[in-house]
mmCIF file with all atom_site columns, C-alpha atoms in Angstrom:
data_model
loop_
_atom_site.group_PDB
_atom_site.id
_atom_site.type_symbol
_atom_site.label_atom_id
_atom_site.label_alt_id
_atom_site.label_comp_id
_atom_site.label_asym_id
_atom_site.label_entity_id
_atom_site.label_seq_id
_atom_site.pdbx_PDB_ins_code
_atom_site.Cartn_x
_atom_site.Cartn_y
_atom_site.Cartn_z
_atom_site.occupancy
_atom_site.B_iso_or_equiv
_atom_site.pdbx_formal_charge
_atom_site.auth_seq_id
_atom_site.auth_comp_id
_atom_site.auth_asym_id
_atom_site.auth_atom_id
_atom_site.pdbx_PDB_model_num
ATOM 1   C CA . MET A 1 1   ? -1.440  25.205 84.326 1.00 0.00 ? 1   MET A CA 1
ATOM 2   C CA . ILE A 1 2   ? -3.660  27.380 82.187 1.00 0.00 ? 2   ILE A CA 1
ATOM 3   C CA . SER A 1 3   ? -6.423  25.311 80.619 1.00 0.00 ? 3   SER A CA 1
ATOM 4   C CA . GLU A 1 4   ? -6.992  24.953 76.890 1.00 0.00 ? 4   GLU A CA 1
ATOM 5   C CA . ALA A 1 5   ? -10.328 26.752 77.291 1.00 0.00 ? 5   ALA A CA 1
ATOM 6   C CA . GLN A 1 6   ? -8.606  29.691 78.995 1.00 0.00 ? 6   GLN A CA 1
ATOM 7   C CA . LEU A 1 7   ? -5.959  29.885 76.263 1.00 0.00 ? 7   LEU A CA 1
ATOM 8   C CA . ARG A 1 8   ? -8.724  29.880 73.671 1.00 0.00 ? 8   ARG A CA 1
ATOM 9   C CA . SER A 1 9   ? -10.625 32.578 75.579 1.00 0.00 ? 9   SER A CA 1
ATOM 10  C CA . ILE A 1 10  ? -7.589  34.846 75.597 1.00 0.00 ? 10  ILE A CA 1
ATOM 11  C CA . ALA A 1 11  ? -7.073  34.488 71.846 1.00 0.00 ? 11  ALA A CA 1
ATOM 12  C CA . ILE A 1 12  ? -10.766 35.012 71.072 1.00 0.00 ? 12  ILE A CA 1
ATOM 13  C CA . PHE A 1 13  ? -10.949 38.035 73.381 1.00 0.00 ? 13  PHE A CA 1
ATOM 14  C CA . TYR A 1 14  ? -8.167  39.793 71.498 1.00 0.00 ? 14  TYR A CA 1
ATOM 15  C CA . PHE A 1 15  ? -9.483  38.732 68.091 1.00 0.00 ? 15  PHE A CA 1
ATOM 16  C CA . TYR A 1 16  ? -12.850 40.368 68.734 1.00 0.00 ? 16  TYR A CA 1
ATOM 17  C CA . SER A 1 17  ? -11.575 43.358 70.673 1.00 0.00 ? 17  SER A CA 1
ATOM 18  C CA . LEU A 1 18  ? -8.617  44.311 68.490 1.00 0.00 ? 18  LEU A CA 1
ATOM 19  C CA . GLN A 1 19  ? -9.617  43.018 65.041 1.00 0.00 ? 19  GLN A CA 1
ATOM 20  C CA . ASP A 1 20  ? -5.931  42.930 64.150 1.00 0.00 ? 20  ASP A CA 1
ATOM 21  C CA . GLU A 1 21  ? -4.293  39.520 63.929 1.00 0.00 ? 21  GLU A CA 1
ATOM 22  C CA . LYS A 1 22  ? -0.756  40.718 64.636 1.00 0.00 ? 22  LYS A CA 1
ATOM 23  C CA . LEU A 1 23  ? -1.772  42.669 67.742 1.00 0.00 ? 23  LEU A CA 1
ATOM 24  C CA . ALA A 1 24  ? -4.084  39.847 68.860 1.00 0.00 ? 24  ALA A CA 1
ATOM 25  C CA . THR A 1 25  ? -1.297  37.289 68.617 1.00 0.00 ? 25  THR A CA 1
ATOM 26  C CA . GLN A 1 26  ? 1.153   39.501 70.516 1.00 0.00 ? 26  GLN A CA 1
ATOM 27  C CA . ALA A 1 27  ? -1.394  40.382 73.187 1.00 0.00 ? 27  ALA A CA 1
ATOM 28  C CA . SER A 1 28  ? -2.366  36.733 73.645 1.00 0.00 ? 28  SER A CA 1
ATOM 29  C CA . ALA A 1 29  ? 1.250   35.680 74.150 1.00 0.00 ? 29  ALA A CA 1
ATOM 30  C CA . LYS A 1 30  ? 1.864   38.511 76.635 1.00 0.00 ? 30  LYS A CA 1
ATOM 31  C CA . THR A 1 31  ? -1.289  37.759 78.619 1.00 0.00 ? 31  THR A CA 1
ATOM 32  C CA . ILE A 1 32  ? -0.581  34.029 78.743 1.00 0.00 ? 32  ILE A CA 1
ATOM 33  C CA . ALA A 1 33  ? 2.936   34.670 80.068 1.00 0.00 ? 33  ALA A CA 1
ATOM 34  C CA . GLN A 1 34  ? 1.578   37.058 82.723 1.00 0.00 ? 34  GLN A CA 1
ATOM 35  C CA . LEU A 1 35  ? -1.081  34.590 83.842 1.00 0.00 ? 35  LEU A CA 1
ATOM 36  C CA . LYS A 1 36  ? 1.357   31.680 84.008 1.00 0.00 ? 36  LYS A CA 1
ATOM 37  C CA . LEU A 1 37  ? 3.640   33.745 86.220 1.00 0.00 ? 37  LEU A CA 1
ATOM 38  C CA . ARG A 1 38  ? 0.773   34.885 88.429 1.00 0.00 ? 38  ARG A CA 1
ATOM 39  C CA . GLN A 1 39  ? -0.567  31.342 88.704 1.00 0.00 ? 39  GLN A CA 1
ATOM 40  C CA . LYS A 1 40  ? 2.845   30.087 89.764 1.00 0.00 ? 40  LYS A CA 1
ATOM 41  C CA . GLU A 1 41  ? 3.534   32.906 92.233 1.00 0.00 ? 41  GLU A CA 1
ATOM 42  C CA . GLU A 1 42  ? 0.094   32.799 93.863 1.00 0.00 ? 42  GLU A CA 1
ATOM 43  C CA . ASN A 1 43  ? -0.530  29.064 93.434 1.00 0.00 ? 43  ASN A CA 1
ATOM 44  C CA . LEU A 1 44  ? -3.892  29.716 91.785 1.00 0.00 ? 44  LEU A CA 1
ATOM 45  C CA . SER A 1 45  ? -6.208  26.986 90.570 1.00 0.00 ? 45  SER A CA 1
ATOM 46  C CA . ASN A 1 46  ? -7.630  27.298 87.054 1.00 0.00 ? 46  ASN A CA 1
ATOM 47  C CA . GLN A 1 47  ? -10.937 28.408 88.551 1.00 0.00 ? 47  GLN A CA 1
ATOM 48  C CA . GLU A 1 48  ? -9.188  31.140 90.548 1.00 0.00 ? 48  GLU A CA 1
ATOM 49  C CA . LEU A 1 49  ? -7.289  32.159 87.425 1.00 0.00 ? 49  LEU A CA 1
ATOM 50  C CA . SER A 1 50  ? -10.448 33.107 85.487 1.00 0.00 ? 50  SER A CA 1
ATOM 51  C CA . PRO A 1 51  ? -11.003 36.477 87.237 1.00 0.00 ? 51  PRO A CA 1
ATOM 52  C CA . ALA A 1 52  ? -7.283  37.169 86.756 1.00 0.00 ? 52  ALA A CA 1
ATOM 53  C CA . LEU A 1 53  ? -7.765  36.449 83.050 1.00 0.00 ? 53  LEU A CA 1
ATOM 54  C CA . VAL A 1 54  ? -10.456 39.147 82.914 1.00 0.00 ? 54  VAL A CA 1
ATOM 55  C CA . SER A 1 55  ? -8.274  41.734 84.662 1.00 0.00 ? 55  SER A CA 1
ATOM 56  C CA . ALA A 1 56  ? -5.175  40.841 82.595 1.00 0.00 ? 56  ALA A CA 1
ATOM 57  C CA . THR A 1 57  ? -7.007  41.056 79.271 1.00 0.00 ? 57  THR A CA 1
ATOM 58  C CA . LEU A 1 58  ? -8.493  44.409 80.303 1.00 0.00 ? 58  LEU A CA 1
ATOM 59  C CA . LYS A 1 59  ? -5.106  45.785 81.363 1.00 0.00 ? 59  LYS A CA 1
ATOM 60  C CA . ASN A 1 60  ? -3.347  44.687 78.182 1.00 0.00 ? 60  ASN A CA 1
ATOM 61  C CA . TRP A 1 61  ? -6.257  45.757 75.963 1.00 0.00 ? 61  TRP A CA 1
ATOM 62  C CA . LYS A 1 62  ? -6.130  49.278 77.418 1.00 0.00 ? 62  LYS A CA 1
ATOM 63  C CA . ILE A 1 63  ? -2.446  49.493 76.517 1.00 0.00 ? 63  ILE A CA 1
ATOM 64  C CA . LEU A 1 64  ? -2.958  48.117 73.002 1.00 0.00 ? 64  LEU A CA 1
ATOM 65  C CA . LYS A 1 65  ? -6.116  50.026 72.103 1.00 0.00 ? 65  LYS A CA 1
ATOM 66  C CA . LYS A 1 66  ? -3.968  53.111 71.607 1.00 0.00 ? 66  LYS A CA 1
ATOM 67  C CA . ASN A 1 67  ? -2.349  51.329 68.648 1.00 0.00 ? 67  ASN A CA 1
ATOM 68  C CA . ILE A 1 68  ? -5.555  50.650 66.742 1.00 0.00 ? 68  ILE A CA 1
ATOM 69  C CA . ARG A 1 69  ? -7.983  52.826 64.877 1.00 0.00 ? 69  ARG A CA 1
ATOM 70  C CA . SER A 1 70  ? -11.684 52.173 65.363 1.00 0.00 ? 70  SER A CA 1
ATOM 71  C CA . THR A 1 71  ? -12.141 51.481 61.643 1.00 0.00 ? 71  THR A CA 1
ATOM 72  C CA . GLN A 1 72  ? -9.034  49.323 61.322 1.00 0.00 ? 72  GLN A CA 1
ATOM 73  C CA . SER A 1 73  ? -9.414  45.635 60.638 1.00 0.00 ? 73  SER A CA 1
ATOM 74  C CA . ALA A 1 74  ? -6.449  43.499 59.733 1.00 0.00 ? 74  ALA A CA 1
ATOM 75  C CA . VAL A 1 75  ? -7.697  39.939 59.694 1.00 0.00 ? 75  VAL A CA 1
ATOM 76  C CA . SER A 1 76  ? -6.521  37.355 57.204 1.00 0.00 ? 76  SER A CA 1
ATOM 77  C CA . GLU A 1 77  ? -5.809  33.659 57.252 1.00 0.00 ? 77  GLU A CA 1
ATOM 78  C CA . GLU A 1 78  ? -2.031  34.144 57.384 1.00 0.00 ? 78  GLU A CA 1
ATOM 79  C CA . ALA A 1 79  ? -1.767  33.804 61.145 1.00 0.00 ? 79  ALA A CA 1
ATOM 80  C CA . GLY A 1 80  ? -4.441  31.151 61.442 1.00 0.00 ? 80  GLY A CA 1
ATOM 81  C CA . TRP A 1 81  ? -7.395  33.437 62.157 1.00 0.00 ? 81  TRP A CA 1
ATOM 82  C CA . ILE A 1 82  ? -10.077 31.814 60.074 1.00 0.00 ? 82  ILE A CA 1
ATOM 83  C CA . VAL A 1 83  ? -13.348 33.643 59.677 1.00 0.00 ? 83  VAL A CA 1
ATOM 84  C CA . PRO A 1 84  ? -15.988 31.441 58.036 1.00 0.00 ? 84  PRO A CA 1
ATOM 85  C CA . ALA A 1 85  ? -16.913 32.337 54.468 1.00 0.00 ? 85  ALA A CA 1
ATOM 86  C CA . GLY A 1 86  ? -19.889 34.644 54.299 1.00 0.00 ? 86  GLY A CA 1
ATOM 87  C CA . THR A 1 87  ? -19.283 36.039 57.778 1.00 0.00 ? 87  THR A CA 1
ATOM 88  C CA . ASP A 1 88  ? -19.843 39.776 57.870 1.00 0.00 ? 88  ASP A CA 1
ATOM 89  C CA . LEU A 1 89  ? -18.199 41.537 60.790 1.00 0.00 ? 89  LEU A CA 1
ATOM 90  C CA . GLY A 1 90  ? -19.523 44.953 59.739 1.00 0.00 ? 90  GLY A CA 1
ATOM 91  C CA . ALA A 1 91  ? -21.987 45.309 62.617 1.00 0.00 ? 91  ALA A CA 1
ATOM 92  C CA . TRP A 1 92  ? -19.327 44.128 65.066 1.00 0.00 ? 92  TRP A CA 1
ATOM 93  C CA . ARG A 1 93  ? -16.822 46.677 63.765 1.00 0.00 ? 93  ARG A CA 1
ATOM 94  C CA . GLN A 1 94  ? -19.423 49.412 64.098 1.00 0.00 ? 94  GLN A CA 1
ATOM 95  C CA . PHE A 1 95  ? -20.234 48.228 67.620 1.00 0.00 ? 95  PHE A CA 1
ATOM 96  C CA . ARG A 1 96  ? -16.542 48.319 68.529 1.00 0.00 ? 96  ARG A CA 1
ATOM 97  C CA . LYS A 1 97  ? -16.337 51.858 67.170 1.00 0.00 ? 97  LYS A CA 1
ATOM 98  C CA . GLU A 1 98  ? -19.447 53.272 68.875 1.00 0.00 ? 98  GLU A CA 1
ATOM 99  C CA . ALA A 1 99  ? -19.854 51.291 72.083 1.00 0.00 ? 99  ALA A CA 1
ATOM 100 C CA . ASN A 1 100 ? -18.795 52.396 75.498 1.00 0.00 ? 100 ASN A CA 1
ATOM 101 C CA . GLU A 1 101 ? -15.547 50.557 76.284 1.00 0.00 ? 101 GLU A CA 1
ATOM 102 C CA . GLU A 1 102 ? -16.942 48.886 79.403 1.00 0.00 ? 102 GLU A CA 1
ATOM 103 C CA . GLU A 1 103 ? -20.054 47.643 77.610 1.00 0.00 ? 103 GLU A CA 1
ATOM 104 C CA . PHE A 1 104 ? -18.097 46.459 74.577 1.00 0.00 ? 104 PHE A CA 1
ATOM 105 C CA . LEU A 1 105 ? -15.712 44.374 76.678 1.00 0.00 ? 105 LEU A CA 1
ATOM 106 C CA . ALA A 1 106 ? -18.497 43.057 78.924 1.00 0.00 ? 106 ALA A CA 1
ATOM 107 C CA . VAL A 1 107 ? -20.287 41.679 75.845 1.00 0.00 ? 107 VAL A CA 1
ATOM 108 C CA . ILE A 1 108 ? -17.111 39.872 74.784 1.00 0.00 ? 108 ILE A CA 1
ATOM 109 C CA . TRP A 1 109 ? -16.428 38.323 78.193 1.00 0.00 ? 109 TRP A CA 1
ATOM 110 C CA . SER A 1 110 ? -20.042 37.402 78.858 1.00 0.00 ? 110 SER A CA 1
ATOM 111 C CA . LEU A 1 111 ? -21.553 36.421 75.541 1.00 0.00 ? 111 LEU A CA 1
ATOM 112 C CA . ILE A 1 112 ? -18.658 35.510 73.283 1.00 0.00 ? 112 ILE A CA 1
ATOM 113 C CA . LEU A 1 113 ? -16.442 33.845 75.884 1.00 0.00 ? 113 LEU A CA 1
ATOM 114 C CA . GLY A 1 114 ? -19.354 32.614 78.015 1.00 0.00 ? 114 GLY A CA 1
ATOM 115 C CA . MET A 1 115 ? -17.854 33.726 81.315 1.00 0.00 ? 115 MET A CA 1
ATOM 116 C CA . LYS A 1 116 ? -20.095 33.902 84.355 1.00 0.00 ? 116 LYS A CA 1
ATOM 117 C CA . ASP A 1 117 ? -21.108 37.358 85.547 1.00 0.00 ? 117 ASP A CA 1
ATOM 118 C CA . GLU A 1 118 ? -19.555 36.566 88.932 1.00 0.00 ? 118 GLU A CA 1
ATOM 119 C CA . THR A 1 119 ? -16.174 35.823 87.341 1.00 0.00 ? 119 THR A CA 1
ATOM 120 C CA . ILE A 1 120 ? -16.253 39.028 85.320 1.00 0.00 ? 120 ILE A CA 1
ATOM 121 C CA . SER A 1 121 ? -17.293 41.108 88.321 1.00 0.00 ? 121 SER A CA 1
ATOM 122 C CA . LYS A 1 122 ? -14.503 39.667 90.445 1.00 0.00 ? 122 LYS A CA 1
ATOM 123 C CA . GLY A 1 123 ? -11.937 40.312 87.702 1.00 0.00 ? 123 GLY A CA 1
ATOM 124 C CA . LEU A 1 124 ? -13.085 43.910 87.268 1.00 0.00 ? 124 LEU A CA 1
ATOM 125 C CA . GLY A 1 125 ? -13.753 44.668 90.914 1.00 0.00 ? 125 GLY A CA 1
ATOM 126 C CA . VAL A 1 126 ? -17.372 45.683 90.258 1.00 0.00 ? 126 VAL A CA 1
ATOM 127 C CA . THR A 1 127 ? -20.718 44.231 91.285 1.00 0.00 ? 127 THR A CA 1
ATOM 128 C CA . VAL A 1 128 ? -22.514 41.502 89.370 1.00 0.00 ? 128 VAL A CA 1
ATOM 129 C CA . GLY A 1 129 ? -25.314 44.008 88.745 1.00 0.00 ? 129 GLY A CA 1
ATOM 130 C CA . THR A 1 130 ? -22.841 46.374 87.094 1.00 0.00 ? 130 THR A CA 1
ATOM 131 C CA . VAL A 1 131 ? -21.666 43.595 84.792 1.00 0.00 ? 131 VAL A CA 1
ATOM 132 C CA . ARG A 1 132 ? -25.257 42.700 83.864 1.00 0.00 ? 132 ARG A CA 1
ATOM 133 C CA . HIS A 1 133 ? -26.072 46.350 83.220 1.00 0.00 ? 133 HIS A CA 1
ATOM 134 C CA . ARG A 1 134 ? -23.062 46.743 80.911 1.00 0.00 ? 134 ARG A CA 1
ATOM 135 C CA . VAL A 1 135 ? -23.887 43.565 79.005 1.00 0.00 ? 135 VAL A CA 1
ATOM 136 C CA . GLY A 1 136 ? -27.520 44.625 78.611 1.00 0.00 ? 136 GLY A CA 1
ATOM 137 C CA . LYS A 1 137 ? -26.642 48.093 77.319 1.00 0.00 ? 137 LYS A CA 1
ATOM 138 C CA . GLY A 1 138 ? -24.008 46.656 74.996 1.00 0.00 ? 138 GLY A CA 1
ATOM 139 C CA . LEU A 1 139 ? -26.434 44.094 73.591 1.00 0.00 ? 139 LEU A CA 1
ATOM 140 C CA . LYS A 1 140 ? -29.060 46.747 72.988 1.00 0.00 ? 140 LYS A CA 1
ATOM 141 C CA . LEU A 1 141 ? -26.583 48.832 70.974 1.00 0.00 ? 141 LEU A CA 1
ATOM 142 C CA . LEU A 1 142 ? -25.251 45.831 69.077 1.00 0.00 ? 142 LEU A CA 1
ATOM 143 C CA . GLY A 1 143 ? -28.817 44.779 68.275 1.00 0.00 ? 143 GLY A CA 1
ATOM 144 C CA . THR A 1 144 ? -29.556 48.131 66.675 1.00 0.00 ? 144 THR A CA 1
ATOM 145 C CA . MET A 1 145 ? -26.437 47.813 64.525 1.00 0.00 ? 145 MET A CA 1
ATOM 146 C CA . VAL A 1 146 ? -27.271 44.290 63.412 1.00 0.00 ? 146 VAL A CA 1
ATOM 147 C CA . ASN A 1 147 ? -30.804 45.369 62.530 1.00 0.00 ? 147 ASN A CA 1
ATOM 148 C CA . THR A 1 148 ? -29.423 48.327 60.566 1.00 0.00 ? 148 THR A CA 1
ATOM 149 C CA . ASP A 1 149 ? -27.110 45.961 58.631 1.00 0.00 ? 149 ASP A CA 1
ATOM 150 C CA . VAL A 1 150 ? -29.991 43.609 57.858 1.00 0.00 ? 150 VAL A CA 1
ATOM 151 C CA . ARG A 1 151 ? -32.208 46.450 56.627 1.00 0.00 ? 151 ARG A CA 1
ATOM 152 C CA . ALA A 1 152 ? -29.363 47.825 54.487 1.00 0.00 ? 152 ALA A CA 1
ATOM 153 C CA . ALA A 1 153 ? -28.704 44.387 52.969 1.00 0.00 ? 153 ALA A CA 1
ATOM 154 C CA . ARG A 1 154 ? -32.356 44.018 52.015 1.00 0.00 ? 154 ARG A CA 1
ATOM 155 C CA . GLY A 1 155 ? -32.061 47.394 50.440 1.00 0.00 ? 155 GLY A CA 1
#
């Protein structure tokens, strides 16, 4: 059975990657159904399911990304997506728009979801070094955007 933490990871992945609550909800449901089926067919433990979670979210994200615009953001509290008051996602939206796809997603899996580099590498079929490189490059870009936002806010 898929763990609560894995269910949460799927929802958070799509929230940050799609920034559209309707698409995120649909993608989460689709991914969960796929993983449940795969877990049953292959008799996977929850630990073995984590790399499959990475590959399934990537596969479904690639299909859905065609339906979103880089500047689009449709997040409200209607579907239960609660963003704390005062939270500014401007730098994140800019990062999503400008980042290399591989680096953008690596930052989500590694730093937002807290997945181990080994799990991500297994799910993507790349080396651990490749994952670390993507995360590092993504963080560097995101850092420049956050710093730009801070300087602009200080005006």
